[in-house]
Coordinates of C-alpha atoms and ligand atoms in Angstrom, one line a residue:
M1074 CA 0.0 0.0 0.0
T1075 CA 2.9 2.3 0.8
G1076 CA 3.8 4.4 -2.2
N1077 CA 0.4 4.2 -3.8
K1078 CA -0.5 7.3 -5.7
I1079 CA -3.6 9.3 -4.7
L1080 CA -4.9 12.3 -6.6
I1081 CA -7.3 14.5 -4.6
I1082 CA -9.5 16.9 -6.6
E1083 CA -11.0 19.2 -4.0
D1084 CA -11.5 23.0 -4.0
N1085 CA -12.0 23.3 -0.2
Q1086 CA -8.6 24.1 1.3
L1087 CA -9.3 22.7 4.8
N1088 CA -10.6 19.4 3.4
L1089 CA -7.7 19.2 1.0
E1090 CA -5.1 19.8 3.7
L1091 CA -6.8 17.3 6.1
A1092 CA -7.0 14.5 3.5
T1093 CA -3.5 15.2 2.2
D1094 CA -2.0 15.1 5.8
L1095 CA -3.8 11.9 6.7
L1096 CA -2.8 10.1 3.6
A1097 CA 0.8 11.4 3.4
A1098 CA 1.3 10.4 7.1
N1099 CA 0.3 6.8 6.1
G1100 CA 2.8 6.5 3.2
F1101 CA 0.7 7.5 0.3
V1102 CA 2.1 9.8 -2.5
V1103 CA -0.5 12.5 -2.7
S1104 CA -1.1 15.0 -5.5
S1105 CA -3.9 17.5 -5.6
A1106 CA -5.8 19.7 -7.9
R1107 CA -8.3 22.5 -7.1
T1108 CA -10.4 22.2 -10.2
A1109 CA -11.8 19.4 -12.3
E1110 CA -10.0 20.6 -15.4
E1111 CA -6.6 20.6 -13.6
G1112 CA -7.5 17.2 -12.0
L1113 CA -8.3 15.6 -15.3
R1114 CA -5.0 16.7 -16.7
M1115 CA -3.1 15.4 -13.7
A1116 CA -5.1 12.1 -13.7
R1117 CA -4.0 11.4 -17.3
E1118 CA -0.4 12.2 -16.5
L1119 CA -0.1 10.4 -13.2
L1120 CA -2.5 7.5 -13.6
P1121 CA -3.0 7.4 -9.8
D1122 CA -4.1 4.3 -7.9
L1123 CA -7.1 6.3 -6.6
V1124 CA -8.8 9.6 -7.4
L1125 CA -10.7 11.3 -4.6
M1126 CA -13.2 13.5 -6.4
D1127 CA -15.1 16.3 -4.8
F1128 CA -18.4 16.6 -6.5
S1129 CA -18.9 20.4 -6.0
L1130 CA -16.1 22.2 -7.8
P1131 CA -15.9 25.6 -9.6
G1132 CA -16.3 25.2 -13.4
M1133 CA -16.8 21.6 -14.3
D1134 CA -18.2 19.5 -11.4
G1135 CA -16.8 16.3 -10.1
L1136 CA -19.6 14.1 -11.6
C1137 CA -18.8 15.4 -15.1
A1138 CA -15.1 14.9 -14.5
T1139 CA -15.7 11.3 -13.4
K1140 CA -17.8 10.6 -16.5
D1141 CA -14.9 12.1 -18.5
L1142 CA -12.4 9.7 -16.9
K1143 CA -14.6 6.7 -17.3
A1144 CA -15.3 7.5 -20.9
D1145 CA -11.6 7.6 -21.8
P1146 CA -10.0 4.2 -22.5
A1147 CA -6.7 5.6 -21.1
T1148 CA -8.2 6.4 -17.7
R1149 CA -11.4 4.3 -17.3
H1150 CA -9.5 1.7 -15.1
L1151 CA -8.7 4.4 -12.5
T1152 CA -10.6 4.0 -9.2
V1153 CA -12.6 7.1 -8.6
V1154 CA -14.2 7.7 -5.2
G1155 CA -16.5 10.7 -4.9
L1156 CA -16.3 13.1 -2.0
T1157 CA -19.7 14.6 -1.2
A1158 CA -21.0 16.9 1.5
H1159 CA -24.5 15.9 0.8
A1160 CA -25.2 12.7 2.8
M1161 CA -28.5 12.5 1.1
K1162 CA -30.5 9.5 0.1
G1163 CA -29.9 8.9 -3.6
D1164 CA -26.4 10.4 -3.6
E1165 CA -24.8 7.1 -3.7
Q1166 CA -26.8 6.2 -6.8
I1167 CA -25.9 9.5 -8.5
A1168 CA -22.2 8.8 -7.8
L1169 CA -22.4 5.2 -9.1
N1170 CA -24.3 6.4 -12.2
A1171 CA -21.5 8.8 -13.0
G1172 CA -19.1 5.9 -12.8
C1173 CA -17.7 6.4 -9.3
D1174 CA -16.4 3.2 -7.7
G1175 CA -17.7 4.5 -4.4
Y1176 CA -18.1 7.6 -2.4
L1177 CA -17.2 9.2 1.0
T1178 CA -19.2 11.8 2.8
K1179 CA -17.8 15.0 4.2
P1180 CA -16.9 16.1 6.8
I1181 CA -13.9 13.7 6.7
D1182 CA -13.9 11.3 9.6
T1183 CA -10.3 11.3 10.7
R1184 CA -10.7 8.0 12.6
T1185 CA -11.9 6.0 9.5
F1186 CA -10.7 7.9 6.5
V1187 CA -7.4 6.2 5.8
A1188 CA -8.8 2.7 6.4
T1189 CA -11.7 3.4 4.0
V1190 CA -9.3 4.7 1.3
K1191 CA -7.2 1.5 1.7
N1192 CA -10.2 -0.6 1.2
F1193 CA -10.9 1.2 -2.1
I1194 CA -7.3 0.7 -3.2
A1195 CA -7.1 -3.0 -2.4
P1196 CA -9.5 -4.3 -5.0
A1197 CA -7.9 -1.9 -7.5
N1198 CA -4.5 -3.4 -6.9
L1199 CA -6.0 -6.8 -7.4
R1200 CA -7.6 -5.7 -10.7
Q1201 CA -4.3 -4.5 -12.0
T1202 CA -2.6 -7.7 -11.0
N1203 CA -5.2 -9.6 -13.0
K1204 CA -4.9 -7.5 -16.1
Ligands
LIG2675 MN1 -16.1 21.6 -3.3

């Protein structure tokens, strides 16, 4: 797990710093983008093991960006986990419909965040081994 690359696309500075600190402290190599446009460019360049995608972003939103990644043969294998502040019924379905592999609700729970992220990466590693 150590050394796995995670790209965080999040425009909220506090959430971005919190997620980055938690993941970096656990050995992940973390990159970040503040907009979907920048995040898409970085995802194509870095091909990270996991993309944490805030849904509410300035300009293009995270759902559109996820659809973009999942429509592109070069990036459709990337694991994308949505980050949403709306813990509303139906949000999970919206996230999955956009192509997300899962989603996390904000505020970030510091006690469970890293373990949850690791759980999303584990099946992705398996998938790449089997490719
Ligand atoms: Mn946001």
